[in-house]
Each structure stands twice: as structure tokens, then as C-alpha cells.
């Protein structure tokens, strides 16, 4: 006879970190081998080093020791990683998710499924964040273009 199924355990279980394979965001269909990928992206140690360098740069910036932007350091992109900027980013994400979840619940009550409407609601909810990011990107582009024209010798 078959054994009865074991009852499911209540709660959440996690695997140890050693058993989790690091995710690489490179298509498995690419022709790159592991050596080429690591030569371009670096290995796990390089990633940890970059994170530590960013963390120390942010700490120096917060302490007022690195206030000026230059060729090797910029404050752009840091604001949403710390303090108030991080809280704003988190609130924007939560608002967008909640809008989509509310619409899904409404659709479920009405017995319909409209993925396009969900996408439109998400887009409408995130439009201000996207505009802000585009404006910041254009400002960076203008700075780079200005540097390119001012840095060239005639």
C-alpha cells in the first residue's frame, strides 16, 4: 500500500546560502563562455568590491567629505540608495504595486481579467517617477556633452 502523504509543515523554510547558485543575467543562448563573462562582468569578489566602494563613497558623501562631482565620483544615482531618497523610491514602488493589486481585486470581483488595463494603471502610477528619471538622465547627458566639447583640443 501507498504511504499517506506527509502533512505540510507550517512556516517558511530557507536553504543555506551555500546551496544557492548566483544568478547571472546573461542569456543562456549567448555564445559567451564563463571566462568571457567573468572578464567583462567580473566574478563575485569583484561585485563585492564594487558594492563596498559604493558603500564607502556614500558614507563619505553623507559625512560631507565628498561633496563635489568629478570624473571619478558623482552624487547622481546615490540619492535613491540612502535616506529620504530611498524612502521616496520605496513609497513610489509600494503605491504602484498597491494600485495594480487594487485593480486585480476589482477585476476578480467583476470576473474579468484585463492585463492591458493593469499595465496602463501601473504606467499611470509610475509616470512621475519616469519623468524624473528621464530629466536626470538628460541632465547627465548634457553634462557629458558639455565636457566633450569643452575637453576637446582644437
PDB file of C-alpha atoms in Angstrom:
ATOM      1  CA  UNK A   1       0.000   0.000   0.000  1.00  0.00           C
ATOM      2  CA  UNK A   2       0.995   3.585  -0.556  1.00  0.00           C
ATOM      3  CA  UNK A   3       2.111   5.588   2.420  1.00  0.00           C
ATOM      4  CA  UNK A   4      -0.158   8.523   3.251  1.00  0.00           C
ATOM      5  CA  UNK A   5       1.282  11.887   2.233  1.00  0.00           C
ATOM      6  CA  UNK A   6       3.219  13.649   4.944  1.00  0.00           C
ATOM      7  CA  UNK A   7       1.478  16.738   6.318  1.00  0.00           C
ATOM      8  CA  UNK A   8       2.901  20.027   5.099  1.00  0.00           C
ATOM      9  CA  UNK A   9       4.993  21.934   7.579  1.00  0.00           C
ATOM     10  CA  UNK A  10       3.700  25.302   8.608  1.00  0.00           C
ATOM     11  CA  UNK A  11       6.000  28.257   8.185  1.00  0.00           C
ATOM     12  CA  UNK A  12       8.727  29.240   5.789  1.00  0.00           C
ATOM     13  CA  UNK A  13      11.942  27.316   5.280  1.00  0.00           C
ATOM     14  CA  UNK A  14      15.112  28.642   3.689  1.00  0.00           C
ATOM     15  CA  UNK A  15      18.031  26.892   2.125  1.00  0.00           C
ATOM     16  CA  UNK A  16      21.536  27.631   3.216  1.00  0.00           C
ATOM     17  CA  UNK A  17      23.371  30.307   1.253  1.00  0.00           C
ATOM     18  CA  UNK A  18      25.942  27.795   0.011  1.00  0.00           C
ATOM     19  CA  UNK A  19      23.295  25.850  -1.884  1.00  0.00           C
ATOM     20  CA  UNK A  20      22.027  28.845  -3.827  1.00  0.00           C
ATOM     21  CA  UNK A  21      23.653  29.429  -7.196  1.00  0.00           C
ATOM     22  CA  UNK A  22      24.470  33.019  -8.030  1.00  0.00           C
ATOM     23  CA  UNK A  23      22.201  34.339 -10.786  1.00  0.00           C
ATOM     24  CA  UNK A  24      23.868  35.683 -13.893  1.00  0.00           C
ATOM     25  CA  UNK A  25      21.735  37.921 -16.047  1.00  0.00           C
ATOM     26  CA  UNK A  26      23.171  36.716 -19.308  1.00  0.00           C
ATOM     27  CA  UNK A  27      21.146  34.776 -21.792  1.00  0.00           C
ATOM     28  CA  UNK A  28      21.907  31.085 -21.865  1.00  0.00           C
ATOM     29  CA  UNK A  29      21.552  31.347 -25.618  1.00  0.00           C
ATOM     30  CA  UNK A  30      24.587  33.619 -25.915  1.00  0.00           C
ATOM     31  CA  UNK A  31      27.839  32.358 -27.309  1.00  0.00           C
ATOM     32  CA  UNK A  32      29.850  33.632 -24.342  1.00  0.00           C
ATOM     33  CA  UNK A  33      31.707  31.147 -22.208  1.00  0.00           C
ATOM     34  CA  UNK A  34      32.267  31.598 -18.477  1.00  0.00           C
ATOM     35  CA  UNK A  35      35.742  33.134 -18.918  1.00  0.00           C
ATOM     36  CA  UNK A  36      34.404  35.816 -21.289  1.00  0.00           C
ATOM     37  CA  UNK A  37      31.514  36.609 -18.968  1.00  0.00           C
ATOM     38  CA  UNK A  38      33.792  36.958 -15.942  1.00  0.00           C
ATOM     39  CA  UNK A  39      36.294  39.020 -17.941  1.00  0.00           C
ATOM     40  CA  UNK A  40      33.545  41.530 -18.718  1.00  0.00           C
ATOM     41  CA  UNK A  41      31.359  41.457 -15.585  1.00  0.00           C
ATOM     42  CA  UNK A  42      33.904  40.230 -13.056  1.00  0.00           C
ATOM     43  CA  UNK A  43      33.395  37.446 -10.575  1.00  0.00           C
ATOM     44  CA  UNK A  44      31.566  37.519  -7.255  1.00  0.00           C
ATOM     45  CA  UNK A  45      34.556  39.090  -5.492  1.00  0.00           C
ATOM     46  CA  UNK A  46      34.611  41.987  -7.984  1.00  0.00           C
ATOM     47  CA  UNK A  47      30.914  42.594  -7.331  1.00  0.00           C
ATOM     48  CA  UNK A  48      31.500  42.647  -3.565  1.00  0.00           C
ATOM     49  CA  UNK A  49      34.380  45.098  -4.049  1.00  0.00           C
ATOM     50  CA  UNK A  50      32.216  47.426  -6.199  1.00  0.00           C
ATOM     51  CA  UNK A  51      29.452  47.332  -3.573  1.00  0.00           C
ATOM     52  CA  UNK A  52      31.938  48.136  -0.808  1.00  0.00           C
ATOM     53  CA  UNK A  53      33.392  51.029  -2.824  1.00  0.00           C
ATOM     54  CA  UNK A  54      29.894  52.421  -3.400  1.00  0.00           C
ATOM     55  CA  UNK A  55      29.019  51.994   0.263  1.00  0.00           C
ATOM     56  CA  UNK A  56      32.154  53.862   1.387  1.00  0.00           C
ATOM     57  CA  UNK A  57      31.546  56.597  -1.210  1.00  0.00           C
ATOM     58  CA  UNK A  58      28.007  57.076   0.104  1.00  0.00           C
ATOM     59  CA  UNK A  59      29.237  57.191   3.688  1.00  0.00           C
ATOM     60  CA  UNK A  60      31.867  59.790   2.778  1.00  0.00           C
ATOM     61  CA  UNK A  61      29.274  61.778   0.862  1.00  0.00           C
ATOM     62  CA  UNK A  62      26.847  61.658   3.804  1.00  0.00           C
ATOM     63  CA  UNK A  63      29.614  62.801   6.162  1.00  0.00           C
ATOM     64  CA  UNK A  64      30.315  65.766   3.879  1.00  0.00           C
ATOM     65  CA  UNK A  65      33.774  64.640   2.859  1.00  0.00           C
ATOM     66  CA  UNK A  66      32.934  64.188  -0.840  1.00  0.00           C
ATOM     67  CA  UNK A  67      30.649  66.957  -1.919  1.00  0.00           C
ATOM     68  CA  UNK A  68      31.969  67.708  -5.386  1.00  0.00           C
ATOM     69  CA  UNK A  69      31.308  65.707  -8.501  1.00  0.00           C
ATOM     70  CA  UNK A  70      34.300  64.982 -10.695  1.00  0.00           C
ATOM     71  CA  UNK A  71      35.468  62.444 -13.251  1.00  0.00           C
ATOM     72  CA  UNK A  72      35.763  59.640 -10.703  1.00  0.00           C
ATOM     73  CA  UNK A  73      32.809  60.389  -8.414  1.00  0.00           C
ATOM     74  CA  UNK A  74      29.293  61.700  -8.862  1.00  0.00           C
ATOM     75  CA  UNK A  75      26.391  62.025  -6.474  1.00  0.00           C
ATOM     76  CA  UNK A  76      23.924  61.225  -9.235  1.00  0.00           C
ATOM     77  CA  UNK A  77      22.228  57.915  -8.636  1.00  0.00           C
ATOM     78  CA  UNK A  78      23.097  57.826  -4.952  1.00  0.00           C
ATOM     79  CA  UNK A  79      20.087  59.758  -3.691  1.00  0.00           C
ATOM     80  CA  UNK A  80      17.695  56.818  -4.111  1.00  0.00           C
ATOM     81  CA  UNK A  81      20.036  54.485  -2.224  1.00  0.00           C
ATOM     82  CA  UNK A  82      20.010  56.273   1.122  1.00  0.00           C
ATOM     83  CA  UNK A  83      17.854  58.288   3.482  1.00  0.00           C
ATOM     84  CA  UNK A  84      14.913  60.260   2.179  1.00  0.00           C
ATOM     85  CA  UNK A  85      15.556  59.295  -1.447  1.00  0.00           C
ATOM     86  CA  UNK A  86      15.362  55.607  -0.539  1.00  0.00           C
ATOM     87  CA  UNK A  87      12.108  56.184   1.351  1.00  0.00           C
ATOM     88  CA  UNK A  88      10.594  58.047  -1.615  1.00  0.00           C
ATOM     89  CA  UNK A  89      11.611  55.266  -4.009  1.00  0.00           C
ATOM     90  CA  UNK A  90      10.130  52.645  -1.675  1.00  0.00           C
ATOM     91  CA  UNK A  91       6.876  54.615  -1.334  1.00  0.00           C
ATOM     92  CA  UNK A  92       6.600  55.032  -5.117  1.00  0.00           C
ATOM     93  CA  UNK A  93       7.059  51.288  -5.646  1.00  0.00           C
ATOM     94  CA  UNK A  94       4.520  50.456  -2.960  1.00  0.00           C
ATOM     95  CA  UNK A  95       1.973  52.880  -4.437  1.00  0.00           C
ATOM     96  CA  UNK A  96       2.380  51.357  -7.900  1.00  0.00           C
ATOM     97  CA  UNK A  97       2.083  47.800  -6.567  1.00  0.00           C
ATOM     98  CA  UNK A  98      -0.950  48.688  -4.475  1.00  0.00           C
ATOM     99  CA  UNK A  99      -2.691  50.314  -7.452  1.00  0.00           C
ATOM    100  CA  UNK A 100      -2.188  47.148  -9.502  1.00  0.00           C
ATOM    101  CA  UNK A 101      -3.287  44.903  -6.627  1.00  0.00           C
ATOM    102  CA  UNK A 102      -6.425  47.003  -6.088  1.00  0.00           C
ATOM    103  CA  UNK A 103      -7.282  46.738  -9.772  1.00  0.00           C
ATOM    104  CA  UNK A 104      -6.676  42.976  -9.746  1.00  0.00           C
ATOM    105  CA  UNK A 105      -9.013  42.623  -6.797  1.00  0.00           C
ATOM    106  CA  UNK A 106     -11.660  44.718  -8.559  1.00  0.00           C
ATOM    107  CA  UNK A 107     -11.306  42.663 -11.741  1.00  0.00           C
ATOM    108  CA  UNK A 108     -11.578  39.465  -9.712  1.00  0.00           C
ATOM    109  CA  UNK A 109     -14.815  40.709  -8.123  1.00  0.00           C
ATOM    110  CA  UNK A 110     -16.185  41.562 -11.575  1.00  0.00           C
ATOM    111  CA  UNK A 111     -14.999  38.248 -13.019  1.00  0.00           C
ATOM    112  CA  UNK A 112     -12.779  39.731 -15.706  1.00  0.00           C
ATOM    113  CA  UNK A 113      -9.071  39.603 -16.495  1.00  0.00           C
ATOM    114  CA  UNK A 114      -7.613  42.588 -18.340  1.00  0.00           C
ATOM    115  CA  UNK A 115      -3.812  42.556 -18.357  1.00  0.00           C
ATOM    116  CA  UNK A 116      -3.675  45.630 -20.595  1.00  0.00           C
ATOM    117  CA  UNK A 117      -5.626  47.667 -18.052  1.00  0.00           C
ATOM    118  CA  UNK A 118      -3.266  46.514 -15.291  1.00  0.00           C
ATOM    119  CA  UNK A 119      -0.328  47.677 -17.406  1.00  0.00           C
ATOM    120  CA  UNK A 120      -1.995  51.042 -18.037  1.00  0.00           C
ATOM    121  CA  UNK A 121      -2.633  51.530 -14.312  1.00  0.00           C
ATOM    122  CA  UNK A 122       0.981  50.717 -13.484  1.00  0.00           C
ATOM    123  CA  UNK A 123       2.186  53.113 -16.193  1.00  0.00           C
ATOM    124  CA  UNK A 124      -0.089  55.901 -14.979  1.00  0.00           C
ATOM    125  CA  UNK A 125       1.031  55.394 -11.392  1.00  0.00           C
ATOM    126  CA  UNK A 126       4.737  55.495 -12.258  1.00  0.00           C
ATOM    127  CA  UNK A 127       4.673  58.339 -14.810  1.00  0.00           C
ATOM    128  CA  UNK A 128       6.075  60.971 -12.402  1.00  0.00           C
ATOM    129  CA  UNK A 129       8.976  58.729 -11.378  1.00  0.00           C
ATOM    130  CA  UNK A 130       9.771  58.007 -15.022  1.00  0.00           C
ATOM    131  CA  UNK A 131       9.719  61.706 -15.910  1.00  0.00           C
ATOM    132  CA  UNK A 132      12.058  62.483 -13.023  1.00  0.00           C
ATOM    133  CA  UNK A 133      14.468  59.746 -14.113  1.00  0.00           C
ATOM    134  CA  UNK A 134      14.384  60.952 -17.721  1.00  0.00           C
ATOM    135  CA  UNK A 135      15.102  64.529 -16.631  1.00  0.00           C
ATOM    136  CA  UNK A 136      18.062  63.349 -14.540  1.00  0.00           C
ATOM    137  CA  UNK A 137      19.361  61.286 -17.466  1.00  0.00           C
ATOM    138  CA  UNK A 138      19.102  64.279 -19.792  1.00  0.00           C
ATOM    139  CA  UNK A 139      20.984  66.432 -17.284  1.00  0.00           C
ATOM    140  CA  UNK A 140      23.777  63.846 -17.180  1.00  0.00           C
ATOM    141  CA  UNK A 141      23.848  63.697 -20.967  1.00  0.00           C
ATOM    142  CA  UNK A 142      24.105  67.483 -21.189  1.00  0.00           C
ATOM    143  CA  UNK A 143      26.977  67.459 -18.690  1.00  0.00           C
ATOM    144  CA  UNK A 144      28.795  64.767 -20.657  1.00  0.00           C
ATOM    145  CA  UNK A 145      28.206  66.596 -23.947  1.00  0.00           C
ATOM    146  CA  UNK A 146      29.455  69.849 -22.401  1.00  0.00           C
ATOM    147  CA  UNK A 147      32.532  68.076 -21.073  1.00  0.00           C
ATOM    148  CA  UNK A 148      33.161  66.560 -24.521  1.00  0.00           C
ATOM    149  CA  UNK A 149      33.035  69.929 -26.273  1.00  0.00           C
ATOM    150  CA  UNK A 150      34.982  71.785 -23.578  1.00  0.00           C
ATOM    151  CA  UNK A 151      37.556  68.997 -23.161  1.00  0.00           C
ATOM    152  CA  UNK A 152      38.477  68.702 -26.851  1.00  0.00           C
ATOM    153  CA  UNK A 153      41.559  70.489 -28.059  1.00  0.00           C
ATOM    154  CA  UNK A 154      41.323  72.461 -31.305  1.00  0.00           C
TER     155      UNK A 154
END
